[in-house]
Amino acid sequence: MDQEPSAKDLTVTNAEAYQELSQADLGGKANQMSSGARTTYVTSFLGKHLPTNRLKTDTDLSAKFESVDCSRRRKKKRGKSKAGVGARTKVKAKLDWKLECGKKTSYSTYLPLKEMWTKYIEELIQFSSSPNLNLPAAAQKMMKADLHGCPLSVRKSKCPSYIGVSGIVIQETRNMFVLVTPCNEIKSIPKANSIFTIVLHDYVFTIHGNQFIVKPGDRAAKKFKTKPSLDL
Amino acid sequence: MGKDAARYIHKEIYQRVNFLHQAAKLVLKQDPSNYGLCRYYISTMRTVAEKHVIRIHPAIKRTYCKHCNVILLSGQTCRIRSRSTSEPHTVVTCLLCGTIKRFMWRASYQLWLDKPEAWLAEKGKAQT
């Protein structure tokens, strides 16, 4: 009897959680784009929808040729598609996707994501409800939270060039944090041998990178063990 | 107290799933060519849900491609057509990988969650 209500209640929570953080709740800020975000939107939209041939300027005529004599025109052979190279295998090859490091993107594109993340984390760790925040519990929740979109900075690292880098996390993999810095650059920083900090409402959360080497999907289910921390 | 504890057993996970879904939507909205990031968020969302054995609500589950994990937006990443060859239905085709979703127009069809059988608590109450 004790276990029976769980199914119903879970569905209820699902619906509730979905409503609490709806898109409308974000206010107009998700809809208002900054100029940088707008240009990225427009360029990617145009690149997708305009024919590429028409956008090219016709300067190089050497590559163009047209045959005047059309007497011999071969029929196109309809070859069978080779077995094994189906659409699905092609897609699988495409799915292995990586962000290009050092590529230029606009930082402002990801500002709404950051805003959404702060809303999410405020809801997860209730800052406002209690003046004395239960810090161990908050840390527990922080470990299981999602870090996509959070403002992160590197405090200590074995590699001196990583120290002081800050930005918005757009991807978290097993070994890396991929950040967008305010200078519109994508930087990937390995988790190992470095210490990260997150600043949230006068609280500073510190992440020890060595303990964090887990896939983001598996992290919520993982039990954290105390490991000796390295001196950096 | 006991009931509240049962109700919020996986609250953080639901919040995380919700956040990831919306982040994927937002990223695709900001930059329509950024399929990769959108896919990554949805795939993490699915792994999170899988790890905790949570069922994703159909309202969310129907908005992404089952095969390539991209958010389906009509006109941008998917094509929505209605057909009535054998039985009237809607076909949603993912433009990136070509996977098809079919939704039948059955008047009597109900989602499992909307059925009274799915609500175990009420069933239990009726029995006792």
Coordinates of C-alpha atoms in Angstrom, one line a residue:
Chain A
M1 CA 0.0 0.0 0.0
D2 CA 2.9 2.3 0.7
Q3 CA 4.3 1.9 -2.7
E4 CA 1.2 2.2 -4.7
P5 CA 0.7 6.0 -4.6
S6 CA 4.2 6.6 -6.0
A7 CA 3.2 6.2 -9.6
K8 CA 0.4 8.8 -9.4
D9 CA 2.5 11.2 -7.5
L10 CA 5.4 11.0 -9.8
T11 CA 3.1 11.9 -12.7
V12 CA 1.9 14.8 -10.7
T13 CA 5.4 16.1 -10.0
N14 CA 6.3 15.7 -13.6
A15 CA 3.4 18.0 -14.6
E16 CA 4.2 20.4 -11.8
A17 CA 7.9 20.7 -12.6
Y18 CA 7.0 21.3 -16.2
Q19 CA 4.8 24.2 -15.4
E20 CA 7.0 25.8 -12.9
L21 CA 9.7 26.7 -15.3
S22 CA 7.7 27.4 -18.5
Q23 CA 9.0 29.6 -21.3
A24 CA 6.5 32.3 -20.5
D25 CA 8.0 32.4 -17.0
L26 CA 11.3 33.6 -18.4
G27 CA 9.7 36.8 -19.3
G28 CA 10.3 38.6 -22.5
K29 CA 14.0 38.2 -22.1
A30 CA 14.2 35.0 -24.1
N31 CA 12.4 36.7 -26.9
Q32 CA 14.4 39.9 -26.8
M33 CA 17.7 39.1 -28.6
S34 CA 20.7 41.3 -28.3
S35 CA 22.3 42.5 -31.6
G36 CA 25.0 39.8 -31.5
A37 CA 22.5 37.1 -31.0
R38 CA 20.4 38.5 -33.8
T39 CA 23.2 38.5 -36.3
T40 CA 24.0 34.9 -35.6
Y41 CA 20.4 34.0 -36.0
V42 CA 20.1 35.8 -39.3
T43 CA 23.3 34.4 -40.7
S44 CA 22.5 30.9 -39.8
F45 CA 19.0 31.3 -41.1
L46 CA 20.2 32.7 -44.4
G47 CA 22.8 30.1 -44.8
K48 CA 20.2 27.4 -44.4
H49 CA 17.5 28.8 -46.6
L50 CA 19.2 30.6 -49.4
P51 CA 20.7 28.6 -52.3
T52 CA 24.4 28.7 -51.9
N53 CA 25.1 29.0 -55.7
R54 CA 23.3 32.2 -56.0
L55 CA 25.2 33.8 -53.1
K56 CA 28.6 33.2 -54.8
T57 CA 30.0 35.9 -57.0
D58 CA 30.7 34.7 -60.5
T59 CA 34.4 35.7 -60.9
D60 CA 36.1 32.5 -61.6
L61 CA 34.8 31.4 -65.0
S62 CA 37.5 28.8 -65.6
A63 CA 35.6 26.2 -63.6
K64 CA 32.4 26.8 -65.7
F65 CA 31.9 25.1 -69.0
E66 CA 29.0 24.3 -71.2
S67 CA 29.1 21.9 -74.0
V68 CA 27.8 23.3 -77.3
D69 CA 27.5 20.1 -79.1
C70 CA 24.9 18.0 -77.4
S71 CA 24.7 15.2 -79.9
R72 CA 26.1 12.6 -77.5
R73 CA 24.4 12.6 -74.3
R74 CA 24.8 9.6 -72.1
K75 CA 21.9 8.2 -70.3
K76 CA 22.3 8.4 -66.6
K77 CA 22.7 5.0 -65.1
R78 CA 20.7 4.3 -62.1
G79 CA 23.0 2.4 -59.9
K80 CA 21.9 0.4 -57.0
S81 CA 22.7 2.0 -53.7
K82 CA 25.4 0.1 -52.0
A83 CA 24.3 -2.2 -49.3
G84 CA 25.5 -1.1 -45.8
V85 CA 25.6 2.6 -46.5
G86 CA 22.0 3.4 -45.6
A87 CA 20.7 6.7 -44.4
R88 CA 21.0 5.6 -40.8
T89 CA 24.7 4.8 -40.9
K90 CA 25.4 8.1 -42.5
V91 CA 23.5 9.9 -39.8
K92 CA 25.4 8.0 -37.2
A93 CA 28.6 9.3 -38.6
K94 CA 27.2 12.8 -38.4
L95 CA 26.1 12.4 -34.9
D96 CA 29.6 12.3 -33.5
W97 CA 29.7 15.9 -33.1
K98 CA 32.3 18.2 -31.5
L99 CA 32.4 21.9 -30.9
E100 CA 35.1 23.6 -32.7
C101 CA 37.6 24.9 -30.3
G102 CA 38.7 28.5 -30.9
K103 CA 35.8 29.1 -33.2
K104 CA 34.2 32.5 -33.1
T105 CA 30.6 32.6 -31.7
S106 CA 28.8 35.4 -30.1
Y107 CA 28.7 35.4 -26.3
S108 CA 25.4 37.1 -26.3
T109 CA 23.7 34.1 -28.0
Y110 CA 24.2 32.2 -24.8
L111 CA 23.1 34.9 -22.3
P112 CA 19.5 33.7 -22.2
L113 CA 20.7 30.2 -21.5
K114 CA 22.6 31.6 -18.5
E115 CA 19.5 33.4 -17.3
M116 CA 17.5 30.2 -17.6
W117 CA 20.1 28.3 -15.6
T118 CA 20.1 30.8 -12.8
K119 CA 16.3 30.5 -12.6
Y120 CA 16.7 26.7 -12.5
I121 CA 19.3 26.7 -9.8
E122 CA 17.4 29.2 -7.7
E123 CA 14.5 26.9 -7.8
L124 CA 16.6 23.8 -7.0
I125 CA 18.4 25.4 -4.1
Q126 CA 15.9 27.7 -2.5
F127 CA 18.0 30.8 -1.7
S128 CA 15.1 33.0 -0.7
S129 CA 13.0 30.7 1.5
S130 CA 15.4 30.4 4.4
P131 CA 17.9 33.0 5.5
N132 CA 20.3 30.3 6.8
L133 CA 21.0 28.1 3.9
N134 CA 21.6 24.5 4.7
L135 CA 25.0 24.4 3.1
P136 CA 25.8 20.6 3.0
A137 CA 22.4 19.9 1.5
A138 CA 22.9 22.7 -1.1
A139 CA 26.2 21.3 -2.0
Q140 CA 24.6 17.8 -2.4
K141 CA 22.1 19.3 -4.8
M142 CA 24.7 21.3 -6.6
M143 CA 26.6 18.1 -7.4
K144 CA 23.5 16.6 -9.0
A145 CA 22.4 19.7 -10.8
D146 CA 23.0 20.3 -14.4
L147 CA 25.8 22.7 -15.3
H148 CA 24.9 23.6 -18.9
G149 CA 24.6 27.4 -18.9
C150 CA 26.3 28.2 -15.7
P151 CA 28.9 31.0 -15.3
L152 CA 32.1 29.2 -14.4
S153 CA 35.6 30.4 -13.8
V154 CA 38.9 28.5 -13.3
R155 CA 40.5 29.3 -10.0
K156 CA 43.4 27.0 -9.9
S157 CA 44.9 24.7 -12.4
K158 CA 48.1 22.8 -13.1
C159 CA 48.3 24.6 -16.4
P160 CA 48.9 28.3 -15.8
S161 CA 47.2 29.5 -18.9
Y162 CA 43.8 28.1 -17.8
I163 CA 43.8 30.1 -14.6
G164 CA 41.3 33.0 -14.7
V165 CA 39.4 31.9 -17.7
S166 CA 35.7 32.4 -17.2
G167 CA 32.6 32.0 -19.2
I168 CA 29.3 30.2 -19.8
V169 CA 29.4 26.4 -19.9
I170 CA 27.7 25.2 -23.1
Q171 CA 28.8 21.6 -23.0
E172 CA 29.9 19.3 -20.3
T173 CA 31.5 16.1 -21.3
R174 CA 33.3 13.4 -19.2
N175 CA 36.7 15.2 -19.3
M176 CA 35.9 18.7 -20.4
F177 CA 34.0 21.9 -19.8
V178 CA 33.4 23.8 -23.0
L179 CA 33.1 27.5 -22.2
V180 CA 32.1 30.6 -24.2
T181 CA 34.2 33.5 -23.0
P182 CA 33.0 37.1 -23.1
C183 CA 35.5 37.7 -26.0
N184 CA 33.3 35.4 -28.1
E185 CA 35.6 32.4 -28.1
I186 CA 34.9 28.8 -27.4
K187 CA 37.4 27.3 -25.0
S188 CA 37.5 23.7 -23.8
I189 CA 39.1 23.1 -20.4
P190 CA 39.9 19.7 -19.0
K191 CA 38.4 18.9 -15.6
A192 CA 41.4 17.1 -14.4
N193 CA 43.9 19.0 -12.3
S194 CA 42.0 22.2 -11.9
I195 CA 39.6 23.8 -9.5
F196 CA 36.5 25.8 -10.7
T197 CA 34.3 28.2 -8.9
I198 CA 30.7 29.3 -9.4
V199 CA 29.4 32.5 -7.7
L200 CA 25.7 32.5 -6.8
H201 CA 24.0 35.1 -4.6
D202 CA 27.0 35.7 -2.3
Y203 CA 27.7 32.0 -2.1
V204 CA 30.8 30.6 -3.8
F205 CA 30.7 27.0 -4.9
T206 CA 34.0 25.3 -5.5
I207 CA 34.3 22.3 -7.8
H208 CA 37.2 20.0 -7.6
G209 CA 37.8 18.9 -11.2
N210 CA 39.4 15.6 -10.3
Q211 CA 36.4 14.4 -8.5
F212 CA 34.1 15.5 -11.3
I213 CA 35.3 13.2 -14.0
V214 CA 32.0 11.6 -14.8
K215 CA 29.6 11.9 -17.7
P216 CA 27.0 14.6 -16.9
G217 CA 24.2 12.1 -17.4
D218 CA 25.7 9.6 -15.0
R219 CA 26.7 12.1 -12.4
A220 CA 23.2 12.3 -10.8
A221 CA 23.2 8.6 -10.1
K222 CA 26.8 8.5 -8.9
K223 CA 27.9 8.4 -5.3
F224 CA 30.7 10.7 -4.5
K225 CA 33.6 9.4 -2.5
T226 CA 36.2 11.4 -0.7
K227 CA 39.4 11.4 -2.6
P228 CA 42.6 13.0 -1.5
S229 CA 42.7 16.4 -3.2
L230 CA 45.8 17.5 -5.1
D231 CA 47.9 20.5 -4.2
L232 CA 47.9 22.7 -7.2
Chain B
M1 CA 4.9 14.2 5.7
G2 CA 5.1 10.7 4.3
K3 CA 3.0 11.6 1.3
D4 CA 5.1 14.7 0.6
A5 CA 8.3 12.7 0.7
A6 CA 6.9 10.2 -1.8
R7 CA 5.7 13.0 -4.0
Y8 CA 9.0 14.7 -4.3
I9 CA 11.1 11.6 -4.5
H10 CA 12.7 12.6 -7.8
K11 CA 12.0 16.2 -7.9
E12 CA 15.5 17.3 -8.8
I13 CA 15.6 14.9 -11.6
Y14 CA 12.4 16.2 -13.1
Q15 CA 13.7 19.7 -12.8
R16 CA 16.8 18.7 -14.6
V17 CA 15.0 17.0 -17.4
N18 CA 12.8 20.0 -17.7
F19 CA 15.7 22.4 -17.8
L20 CA 17.6 20.4 -20.4
H21 CA 14.6 20.2 -22.6
Q22 CA 14.1 23.9 -22.5
A23 CA 17.8 24.6 -22.9
A24 CA 17.7 22.6 -26.1
K25 CA 14.8 24.5 -27.4
L26 CA 16.4 27.8 -26.5
V27 CA 19.7 27.0 -28.2
L28 CA 18.0 26.0 -31.4
K29 CA 15.9 29.1 -31.3
Q30 CA 18.9 31.4 -30.8
D31 CA 20.9 29.8 -33.6
P32 CA 19.0 27.6 -36.0
S33 CA 22.1 25.9 -37.4
N34 CA 23.3 24.8 -33.9
Y35 CA 21.9 21.2 -34.2
G36 CA 24.8 19.7 -32.4
L37 CA 24.3 21.4 -29.1
C38 CA 20.6 20.8 -29.2
R39 CA 21.2 17.1 -29.8
Y40 CA 23.7 17.0 -27.0
Y41 CA 21.3 18.4 -24.5
I42 CA 18.5 16.1 -25.5
S43 CA 20.8 13.1 -25.3
T44 CA 21.9 14.0 -21.8
M45 CA 18.3 14.5 -20.9
R46 CA 17.5 11.0 -22.1
T47 CA 20.4 9.4 -20.3
V48 CA 19.5 11.2 -17.0
A49 CA 15.9 9.9 -17.3
E50 CA 17.1 6.5 -18.2
K51 CA 19.5 6.3 -15.2
H52 CA 16.7 7.1 -12.7
V53 CA 14.1 5.0 -14.5
I54 CA 11.8 8.0 -15.1
R55 CA 9.3 8.1 -17.9
I56 CA 9.4 11.3 -19.9
H57 CA 6.0 12.8 -20.3
P58 CA 4.5 12.4 -23.8
A59 CA 4.3 16.1 -24.1
I60 CA 8.0 16.3 -24.0
K61 CA 8.8 13.0 -25.6
R62 CA 6.9 14.0 -28.8
T63 CA 9.0 17.1 -29.4
Y64 CA 12.3 15.5 -30.2
C65 CA 13.4 13.1 -32.9
K66 CA 13.8 9.6 -31.5
H67 CA 16.7 8.8 -33.7
C68 CA 18.9 11.9 -33.9
N69 CA 17.8 13.7 -30.7
V70 CA 17.0 17.0 -32.4
I71 CA 14.1 19.2 -31.3
L72 CA 11.4 19.0 -33.9
L73 CA 10.2 22.5 -35.0
S74 CA 7.8 22.5 -37.9
G75 CA 9.4 24.2 -40.9
Q76 CA 12.8 24.2 -39.4
T77 CA 13.7 20.6 -38.5
C78 CA 10.6 18.7 -39.3
R79 CA 7.8 18.4 -41.8
I80 CA 4.2 17.8 -40.7
R81 CA 1.8 16.3 -43.1
S82 CA -1.6 14.6 -42.7
R83 CA -2.4 11.6 -44.8
S84 CA -5.3 9.3 -45.1
T85 CA -4.3 6.4 -47.3
S86 CA -5.5 3.6 -45.1
E87 CA -6.4 5.4 -41.9
P88 CA -6.2 9.2 -41.4
H89 CA -3.0 10.1 -39.5
T90 CA -0.3 12.8 -39.1
V91 CA 3.2 12.2 -40.2
V92 CA 6.1 14.1 -38.7
T93 CA 9.3 13.7 -40.6
C94 CA 12.6 14.8 -39.2
L95 CA 14.4 16.8 -41.9
L96 CA 17.8 15.9 -40.7
C97 CA 17.7 12.1 -40.5
G98 CA 14.4 11.3 -42.2
T99 CA 12.9 9.4 -39.3
I100 CA 9.1 9.3 -39.3
K101 CA 6.6 9.6 -36.4
R102 CA 3.0 8.7 -37.0
F103 CA 0.1 9.8 -35.0
M104 CA -3.3 8.2 -35.7
W105 CA -6.5 10.2 -35.5
R106 CA -8.3 7.7 -33.3
A107 CA -11.2 9.3 -31.5
S108 CA -11.1 6.7 -28.8
Y109 CA -7.4 6.8 -28.2
Q110 CA -6.2 8.0 -24.8
L111 CA -2.7 8.5 -23.5
W112 CA -1.8 5.9 -20.9
L113 CA -1.4 8.7 -18.3
D114 CA -4.9 9.9 -19.0
K115 CA -6.4 6.5 -18.4
P116 CA -7.8 5.7 -15.0
E117 CA -5.8 2.5 -14.8
A118 CA -2.5 4.5 -14.7
W119 CA -3.5 6.2 -11.4
L120 CA -2.5 3.5 -9.0
A121 CA -3.4 5.5 -5.9
E122 CA -7.0 5.9 -6.8
K123 CA -7.3 2.3 -7.8
G124 CA -5.9 1.3 -4.4
K125 CA -8.4 3.6 -2.6
A126 CA -11.3 2.0 -4.6
Q127 CA -10.2 -1.4 -3.5
T128 CA -9.8 -0.7 0.2

